[in-house]
Amino acid sequence: MLEQIFLHQKQFSLKLREEPLKIRLEYLSDLEKMVMDHTEDIVQALRLDFAKPEAEALLTEIYPVLHEIRYVKKNLKKWIKPQRVSAPLGLMGTKNYILPVPRGVCLIIGPWNYPFQLMIAPLIAALAAGNCAFLKPSEFTPHTSALLKVLIKKTFSEDHVTLIEGGVEITQSLLELPFDHIFFTGSTQVGKIVMAAASKHLSSVTLELGGKSPTVIDSTADLEQAAEKITWAKFVNAGQTCVAPDYLLIHRDIFSEFRSHLIKKIETYYGKSDHQKKNSPDLARIISVKHTERLAQLLKDAVKQNAEITYGGDIDIPHRYIAPTLIEKVDMHSALMKEEIFGPLLPMIPFHEISEVLHFINDRPKPLALYIYSHSEMNIEALTKGTSSGGVCINDSVIHVGNVHLPFGGIGESGLGNYHGYFGFRAFSHEKSVLRQYWLGRLLRVIYPPYTAFKINLIKKLIRWRL
């Protein structure tokens, strides 16, 4: 069945190449209408999958998708135009341009943490670039996946866009097909498997992975504001965000004070008592019992290695609940400091000099994001230039992802390639180089054989004169 759909999409993708801009815009408008008409259904599906608060569903799942569609529709006419480029003197008289063309049939594999946004956002880029697409949502969010299947089938023909549900076996079967491009969002471990599978067909890939995004708070930071922003960024979606602050590096002089600010903000957002936090409508649940058990084990192992829970720590595995938790005196060799946490556990590490921070970050895999809270231009420059990460956000967290004018993607173990806005259009396009020769091309016969002394001397002059 998969092979048959793939072959049909392969044929349809050839027709898409000939369609005018108007048709692509209609597809994007259809997608926009789908989201607008079914916003409440999407919110409900997300609530059923992991108790995602309505505000978070609207803010982090629905709004970014609609904003992306509208931005792409507004700018697509400009993006699809051939881009003229100059030519060297030796090719004088030729016309040269770069033509963005569709890649063909694409596979988009989505994650479970933002199962709507991170499935549809790449699709927007794929449609804008003129491609066909297979969508493979996560099996860990069955309500959202089932709803998406119905909506996609209602909105697009199967030859154009199709959604395939299933587990690991289905993903493996899809990866055996010779897709023209594979867009994967998920863990680094699975990203390596996807890249290995893509290599068999030489499929191009975009890998949106994760990593342990550090957050630096120096002694010049506005502590209350930093605590406010970090608390939201860390515990939105119960910490299950690829760009969530993974651990804090806090200057020793303000460590205790900053901890107090964090606790105050946690209690303001979610309640003071364990009971209030557990019953807060504003705190999502962990995606599964298995993932809750993994987080509980990370915390347990860290405590065994002498880490201290200085706030929170309440866990209810059957109900997939973990309270916002602050941890100190963490062993740097513990799993908590090696694995991407992806949950509401927040290690806090003191530092004395910014050089320590630089060494600490550079000694680990390159993160997807780096957050800096500081009013010291020297420290900001040192951290921005002295480290390598997918992106940097200064005096805020996570919100850089919402700027469609910025490329979003990782580096090294945190990802390969980027997207959002124009960068998403580029990810799903092949930039074809085109040269058109005119009558002046006759002059090139001076470089054809036989290679006389005159011709060799002419070539040497071209080199010497730097033409």
Coordinates of C-alpha atoms in Angstrom, one line a residue:
M1 CA 0.0 0.0 0.0
L2 CA 2.8 2.5 0.9
E3 CA 4.6 1.8 -2.3
Q4 CA 1.4 2.3 -4.4
I5 CA 0.7 5.7 -2.7
F6 CA 4.4 6.7 -3.1
L7 CA 4.2 5.9 -6.9
H8 CA 1.0 7.9 -7.3
Q9 CA 2.6 10.9 -5.4
K10 CA 5.7 10.6 -7.6
Q11 CA 3.5 11.0 -10.7
F12 CA 1.5 13.9 -9.1
S13 CA 4.7 15.7 -8.1
L14 CA 5.5 16.0 -11.8
K15 CA 2.2 17.8 -12.4
L16 CA 2.8 20.1 -9.4
R17 CA 6.0 21.4 -11.0
E18 CA 3.9 22.9 -13.8
E19 CA 1.2 24.5 -11.6
P20 CA 1.2 28.3 -11.2
L21 CA 1.7 30.2 -7.9
K22 CA -2.1 30.5 -7.6
I23 CA -2.5 26.8 -7.1
R24 CA 0.1 26.6 -4.3
L25 CA -1.6 29.5 -2.6
E26 CA -4.9 27.7 -2.8
Y27 CA -3.4 24.7 -1.1
L28 CA -2.0 26.9 1.7
S29 CA -5.4 28.5 2.1
D30 CA -7.1 25.1 2.3
L31 CA -4.7 24.2 5.1
E32 CA -5.3 27.5 6.9
K33 CA -9.1 26.9 6.7
M34 CA -8.6 23.4 8.0
V35 CA -6.9 24.8 11.1
M36 CA -9.3 27.6 11.6
D37 CA -12.4 25.4 11.3
H38 CA -11.1 22.8 13.7
T39 CA -9.2 24.8 16.3
E40 CA -11.5 23.5 19.1
D41 CA -11.1 19.9 18.0
I42 CA -7.3 20.3 17.9
V43 CA -7.3 21.8 21.4
Q44 CA -9.5 18.9 22.7
A45 CA -7.2 16.2 21.1
L46 CA -4.2 17.8 22.8
R47 CA -6.0 17.9 26.1
L48 CA -6.9 14.2 25.8
D49 CA -3.3 13.2 24.9
F50 CA -1.5 14.9 27.7
A51 CA -3.7 17.4 29.4
K52 CA -2.2 20.3 27.5
P53 CA -3.7 23.6 28.8
E54 CA -5.9 25.4 26.3
A55 CA -3.8 28.5 26.4
E56 CA -0.6 26.5 25.7
A57 CA -2.4 24.6 22.8
L58 CA -3.5 27.9 21.3
L59 CA -0.2 29.7 21.9
T60 CA 2.3 26.9 21.0
E61 CA 0.4 24.8 18.5
I62 CA -2.3 26.8 16.7
Y63 CA -1.0 30.3 16.5
P64 CA 2.5 29.5 15.2
V65 CA 1.0 27.4 12.4
L66 CA -1.5 30.1 11.3
H67 CA 1.2 32.8 11.5
E68 CA 3.5 30.7 9.4
I69 CA 0.9 30.0 6.7
R70 CA 0.0 33.7 6.5
Y71 CA 3.6 34.8 6.3
V72 CA 4.4 32.2 3.6
K73 CA 1.3 33.2 1.5
K74 CA 2.4 36.8 1.7
N75 CA 6.0 36.2 0.5
L76 CA 5.8 33.1 -1.7
K77 CA 5.5 35.2 -5.0
K78 CA 8.9 36.7 -4.2
W79 CA 10.5 33.5 -3.1
I80 CA 9.7 31.5 -6.2
K81 CA 11.1 34.0 -8.6
P82 CA 14.4 33.1 -10.4
Q83 CA 17.3 34.9 -8.7
R84 CA 19.6 36.6 -11.2
V85 CA 23.3 36.2 -10.6
S86 CA 26.3 37.7 -12.4
A87 CA 28.8 35.9 -14.6
P88 CA 32.6 36.2 -14.9
L89 CA 34.2 38.0 -17.9
G90 CA 34.8 34.7 -19.6
L91 CA 31.1 34.0 -19.7
M92 CA 30.1 37.5 -20.8
G93 CA 26.8 37.6 -22.6
T94 CA 25.2 34.7 -20.8
K95 CA 22.2 34.9 -18.6
N96 CA 22.5 33.2 -15.2
Y97 CA 20.0 32.6 -12.5
I98 CA 19.0 30.3 -9.6
L99 CA 15.6 28.6 -9.9
P100 CA 14.0 27.1 -6.8
V101 CA 12.2 23.9 -7.8
P102 CA 10.3 21.3 -5.8
R103 CA 12.3 18.3 -4.4
G104 CA 9.4 15.9 -5.2
V105 CA 8.0 13.5 -2.7
C106 CA 8.9 14.3 0.9
L107 CA 8.5 12.4 4.2
I108 CA 7.7 14.4 7.3
I109 CA 8.1 12.5 10.6
G110 CA 6.7 14.4 13.6
P111 CA 7.3 14.2 17.3
W112 CA 4.9 13.8 20.2
N113 CA 5.7 16.9 22.3
Y114 CA 4.1 19.4 19.9
P115 CA 2.2 16.9 17.7
F116 CA 0.2 19.4 15.8
Q117 CA 2.6 22.3 15.2
L118 CA 5.6 20.2 14.4
M119 CA 3.7 18.1 11.9
I120 CA 2.0 21.0 10.1
A121 CA 4.8 23.6 10.1
P122 CA 7.0 21.5 7.9
L123 CA 4.0 20.6 5.7
I124 CA 3.5 24.4 5.1
A125 CA 7.0 24.6 3.8
A126 CA 6.6 21.5 1.7
L127 CA 3.4 22.8 0.1
A128 CA 4.9 26.2 -0.5
A129 CA 7.8 24.7 -2.4
G130 CA 5.5 22.6 -4.6
N131 CA 6.0 19.1 -3.1
C132 CA 3.9 16.0 -2.3
A133 CA 4.2 14.7 1.3
F134 CA 3.8 11.7 3.5
L135 CA 3.1 12.6 7.1
K136 CA 4.0 10.2 9.9
P137 CA 2.8 11.5 13.3
S138 CA 3.8 10.0 16.7
E139 CA 2.0 7.0 18.0
F140 CA 2.3 8.5 21.5
T141 CA -0.4 11.1 20.8
P142 CA -3.2 8.9 19.4
H143 CA -6.0 11.5 19.7
T144 CA -4.1 14.2 17.8
S145 CA -2.8 11.7 15.2
A146 CA -6.3 10.4 14.6
L147 CA -7.7 13.9 14.2
L148 CA -4.9 14.9 11.8
K149 CA -5.6 11.8 9.7
V150 CA -9.2 12.8 9.3
L151 CA -8.5 16.5 8.6
I152 CA -5.7 15.8 6.1
K153 CA -7.8 13.3 4.2
K154 CA -10.6 15.8 4.1
T155 CA -8.4 18.6 2.9
F156 CA -6.0 17.0 0.4
S157 CA -6.0 14.2 -2.1
E158 CA -4.0 11.1 -1.2
D159 CA -1.8 11.6 -4.3
H160 CA -0.8 15.0 -2.8
V161 CA -0.6 14.7 1.0
T162 CA -1.3 11.5 2.9
L163 CA -1.0 10.7 6.6
I164 CA 0.1 7.3 7.8
E165 CA -0.5 6.2 11.4
G166 CA 1.4 3.5 13.2
G167 CA 4.4 2.6 15.3
V168 CA 8.1 1.9 14.7
E169 CA 7.4 -0.7 12.1
I170 CA 5.5 1.7 9.9
T171 CA 8.3 4.3 10.2
Q172 CA 10.8 1.7 9.2
S173 CA 8.8 0.7 6.2
L174 CA 8.5 4.4 5.1
L175 CA 12.2 4.9 5.5
E176 CA 12.8 2.1 2.9
L177 CA 11.1 4.2 0.2
P178 CA 13.3 6.5 -2.0
F179 CA 11.9 9.9 -0.8
D180 CA 13.4 13.0 -2.3
H181 CA 13.6 14.6 1.1
I182 CA 13.1 13.5 4.7
F183 CA 12.2 16.0 7.4
F184 CA 12.5 14.5 10.9
T185 CA 11.8 16.1 14.3
G186 CA 12.8 14.0 17.3
S187 CA 15.6 12.7 19.4
T188 CA 19.3 12.6 18.3
Q189 CA 19.4 8.8 18.6
V190 CA 16.5 8.3 16.2
G191 CA 17.8 11.1 14.0
K192 CA 20.9 9.0 13.3
I193 CA 18.8 6.1 12.3
V194 CA 16.8 8.3 9.9
M195 CA 20.0 9.7 8.4
A196 CA 21.4 6.2 7.9
A197 CA 18.2 5.2 6.1
A198 CA 18.2 8.3 3.9
S199 CA 21.8 7.6 2.8
K200 CA 20.7 4.4 1.1
H201 CA 18.7 6.5 -1.4
L202 CA 20.9 9.6 -1.1
S203 CA 17.8 11.4 0.1
S204 CA 18.4 14.9 1.4
V205 CA 17.5 15.4 5.1
T206 CA 16.5 18.0 7.6
L207 CA 17.0 16.8 11.2
E208 CA 15.4 18.9 13.9
L209 CA 16.8 17.2 17.1
G210 CA 17.3 18.3 20.7
G211 CA 20.0 18.4 23.2
K212 CA 20.8 20.0 26.6
S213 CA 20.2 23.7 26.1
P214 CA 22.1 25.6 28.8
T215 CA 20.9 28.8 30.5
V216 CA 23.5 31.2 31.9
I217 CA 22.5 33.8 34.5
D218 CA 25.4 36.1 35.5
S219 CA 25.6 38.6 38.3
T220 CA 24.4 41.5 36.1
A221 CA 21.1 39.9 35.2
D222 CA 17.6 41.2 36.2
L223 CA 16.9 38.3 38.5
E224 CA 13.2 38.6 38.9
Q225 CA 12.6 39.0 35.1
A226 CA 15.0 36.1 34.4
A227 CA 13.2 33.9 36.9
E228 CA 9.8 34.8 35.3
K229 CA 11.0 33.9 31.8
I230 CA 12.9 30.8 32.7
T231 CA 10.0 29.4 34.8
W232 CA 7.6 29.7 31.9
A233 CA 10.1 28.4 29.3
K234 CA 11.1 25.4 31.4
F235 CA 7.7 24.3 32.6
V236 CA 5.5 25.0 29.6
N237 CA 4.3 21.7 28.3
A238 CA 5.7 20.2 31.5
G239 CA 9.2 20.7 30.2
Q240 CA 8.7 18.6 27.1
T241 CA 10.1 21.1 24.7
C242 CA 13.2 20.6 22.5
V243 CA 14.4 24.2 23.2
A244 CA 13.5 24.2 26.9
P245 CA 16.2 25.4 29.3
D246 CA 17.8 22.0 30.3
Y247 CA 20.0 23.3 33.1
L248 CA 21.0 26.6 34.7
L249 CA 24.5 28.0 35.2
I250 CA 24.1 30.7 37.9
H251 CA 26.8 33.0 39.2
R252 CA 27.7 32.1 42.8
D253 CA 27.0 35.7 44.1
I254 CA 23.4 35.6 43.1
F255 CA 22.7 31.8 43.4
S256 CA 20.6 31.8 46.5
E257 CA 18.7 34.9 45.6
F258 CA 17.9 33.6 42.2
R259 CA 16.6 30.3 43.6
S260 CA 14.2 32.3 45.7
H261 CA 12.9 34.2 42.7
L262 CA 12.4 30.9 40.8
I263 CA 10.4 29.3 43.6
K264 CA 8.3 32.4 43.9
K265 CA 7.5 32.3 40.2
I266 CA 6.7 28.6 40.2
E267 CA 4.3 29.1 43.0
T268 CA 2.7 32.1 41.3
Y269 CA 2.2 30.1 38.1
Y270 CA 1.1 26.7 39.4
G271 CA 0.3 27.0 43.1
K272 CA 2.1 26.9 46.5
S273 CA 1.2 23.5 47.8
D274 CA 1.8 20.1 46.2
H275 CA -1.9 19.6 45.9
Q276 CA -2.4 22.9 44.1
K277 CA 0.4 22.2 41.6
K278 CA -0.9 18.7 41.0
N279 CA -4.4 20.0 40.2
S280 CA -3.3 23.1 38.3
P281 CA -5.1 23.4 35.0
D282 CA -2.0 25.2 33.7
L283 CA 0.5 22.4 34.1
A284 CA 0.5 19.7 31.4
R285 CA 1.1 16.0 32.1
I286 CA 4.0 13.8 31.0
I287 CA 3.3 12.1 27.7
S288 CA 3.3 8.5 29.0
V289 CA 3.9 6.4 32.1
K290 CA 7.1 5.1 30.5
H291 CA 8.5 8.6 30.1
T292 CA 7.4 9.5 33.6
E293 CA 9.3 6.5 34.9
R294 CA 12.3 7.6 33.0
L295 CA 12.3 11.0 34.6
A296 CA 11.7 9.6 38.0
Q297 CA 14.7 7.3 37.6
L298 CA 16.9 10.2 36.4
L299 CA 16.0 12.1 39.6
K300 CA 16.4 9.0 41.8
D301 CA 19.8 8.2 40.3
A302 CA 20.9 11.9 40.8
V303 CA 20.0 11.8 44.4
K304 CA 21.9 8.6 44.9
Q305 CA 24.9 10.5 43.6
N306 CA 24.4 13.1 46.3
A307 CA 22.3 15.6 44.4
E308 CA 19.8 17.6 46.5
I309 CA 16.2 18.3 45.6
T310 CA 15.8 21.9 46.9
Y311 CA 12.2 22.3 45.6
G312 CA 9.5 20.1 44.3
G313 CA 10.2 16.4 43.7
D314 CA 6.6 15.2 44.0
I315 CA 5.9 12.4 41.5
D316 CA 2.8 10.4 40.6
I317 CA 3.7 7.9 38.0
P318 CA 0.2 6.4 37.3
H319 CA -1.2 9.9 36.7
R320 CA 1.9 11.0 34.7
Y321 CA 2.6 13.9 37.0
I322 CA 5.9 15.4 38.0
A323 CA 6.0 18.6 40.0
P324 CA 8.4 21.5 38.9
T325 CA 11.6 20.4 40.6
L326 CA 14.8 22.3 41.3
I327 CA 18.0 20.2 41.9
E328 CA 21.4 21.3 43.2
K329 CA 24.8 19.7 43.8
V330 CA 24.4 17.5 40.7
D331 CA 27.2 15.1 39.8
M332 CA 28.3 16.2 36.3
H333 CA 28.7 12.5 35.3
S334 CA 25.1 11.6 36.3
A335 CA 22.5 10.7 33.6
L336 CA 20.6 13.9 34.6
M337 CA 23.5 15.9 33.2
K338 CA 24.2 13.7 30.2
E339 CA 20.7 13.0 28.8
E340 CA 18.3 15.5 27.5
I341 CA 15.8 15.8 30.4
F342 CA 12.6 16.6 28.5
G343 CA 10.6 17.1 31.6
P344 CA 10.1 19.5 34.6
L345 CA 13.4 18.7 36.3
L346 CA 15.8 21.7 36.5
P347 CA 19.4 21.2 37.6
M348 CA 21.1 24.4 39.0
I349 CA 24.9 24.7 38.9
P350 CA 26.9 27.6 40.3
F351 CA 29.9 29.2 38.6
H352 CA 32.4 31.9 39.5
E353 CA 34.0 33.0 36.2
I354 CA 32.5 33.2 32.7
S355 CA 35.5 31.2 31.4
E356 CA 34.2 28.2 33.5
V357 CA 30.9 28.5 31.6
L358 CA 32.6 28.6 28.2
H359 CA 34.6 25.5 29.1
F360 CA 31.5 23.7 30.5
I361 CA 29.4 24.3 27.4
N362 CA 32.1 23.6 24.8
D363 CA 33.0 20.4 26.5
R364 CA 29.6 19.0 25.7
P365 CA 27.6 18.3 22.5
K366 CA 26.4 21.4 20.7
P367 CA 23.0 22.4 22.0
L368 CA 19.9 23.4 20.1
A369 CA 19.7 26.7 22.0
L370 CA 21.7 28.8 24.4
Y371 CA 20.1 31.3 26.8
I372 CA 22.0 34.2 28.3
Y373 CA 20.7 36.4 31.0
S374 CA 23.1 39.3 31.4
H375 CA 23.6 43.0 31.0
S376 CA 27.3 42.6 30.5
E377 CA 28.1 43.1 26.9
M378 CA 31.5 41.5 27.4
N379 CA 29.9 38.3 28.8
I380 CA 27.2 38.3 26.1
E381 CA 29.8 38.6 23.4
A382 CA 32.0 35.9 25.0
L383 CA 29.2 33.4 25.2
T384 CA 27.6 34.2 21.8
K385 CA 30.9 34.0 19.9
G386 CA 32.7 31.5 22.1
T387 CA 30.2 28.7 21.9
S388 CA 28.4 26.8 19.2
S389 CA 24.6 26.2 19.3
G390 CA 21.6 26.1 16.9
G391 CA 20.5 29.5 18.2
V392 CA 21.0 32.1 21.0
C393 CA 18.4 34.0 22.9
I394 CA 19.6 36.9 25.1
N395 CA 17.5 37.9 28.1
D396 CA 14.7 35.6 27.2
S397 CA 14.1 32.0 26.4
V398 CA 12.4 29.9 23.7
I399 CA 10.7 32.9 21.9
H400 CA 13.3 33.1 19.2
V401 CA 11.5 30.0 17.7
G402 CA 8.5 32.3 17.0
N403 CA 10.3 34.6 14.7
V404 CA 9.7 33.4 11.1
H405 CA 12.5 35.7 9.8
L406 CA 15.1 33.6 11.7
P407 CA 16.2 30.1 10.7
F408 CA 15.4 27.5 13.3
G409 CA 17.6 24.4 13.5
G410 CA 20.5 22.7 15.3
I411 CA 24.1 22.0 14.7
G412 CA 26.0 18.8 15.3
E413 CA 24.0 16.5 17.6
S414 CA 21.2 19.0 17.9
G415 CA 20.3 18.9 14.2
L416 CA 21.1 19.4 10.5
G417 CA 19.5 22.1 8.4
N418 CA 16.9 24.6 9.4
Y419 CA 13.4 25.9 8.5
H420 CA 10.7 28.5 9.3
G421 CA 9.6 31.1 6.8
Y422 CA 11.9 31.4 3.8
F423 CA 14.3 28.9 5.3
G424 CA 11.6 26.3 5.3
F425 CA 10.8 27.0 1.6
R426 CA 14.6 26.6 0.9
A427 CA 14.7 23.3 2.9
F428 CA 12.0 21.8 0.6
S429 CA 13.4 23.3 -2.6
H430 CA 16.3 22.4 -4.8
E431 CA 18.2 25.5 -6.0
K432 CA 18.7 24.7 -9.6
S433 CA 21.4 26.7 -11.4
V434 CA 20.5 27.8 -14.9
L435 CA 22.9 29.3 -17.6
R436 CA 21.6 30.5 -20.9
Q437 CA 24.1 31.2 -23.7
Y438 CA 23.6 33.8 -26.4
W439 CA 25.5 34.8 -29.5
L440 CA 28.6 35.9 -27.6
G441 CA 29.1 32.2 -26.8
R442 CA 30.9 31.8 -30.1
L443 CA 33.9 33.5 -28.6
L444 CA 34.4 30.5 -26.4
R445 CA 35.8 28.6 -29.4
V446 CA 39.2 30.2 -28.5
I447 CA 39.5 27.6 -25.6
Y448 CA 38.6 24.5 -27.7
P449 CA 41.3 22.2 -29.2
P450 CA 43.7 22.2 -30.9
Y451 CA 45.5 24.0 -28.1
T452 CA 47.8 26.3 -30.0
A453 CA 50.5 28.4 -28.4
F454 CA 48.3 31.4 -28.9
K455 CA 45.4 29.8 -26.9
I456 CA 47.7 28.7 -24.1
N457 CA 49.2 32.2 -23.9
L458 CA 45.6 33.6 -23.8
I459 CA 44.6 31.3 -20.9
K460 CA 47.7 32.4 -19.0
K461 CA 46.8 36.0 -19.4
L462 CA 43.3 35.4 -18.1
I463 CA 44.9 33.9 -15.0
R464 CA 47.5 36.6 -14.6
W465 CA 45.0 39.4 -15.1
R466 CA 42.6 37.7 -12.6
L467 CA 39.7 37.8 -15.1

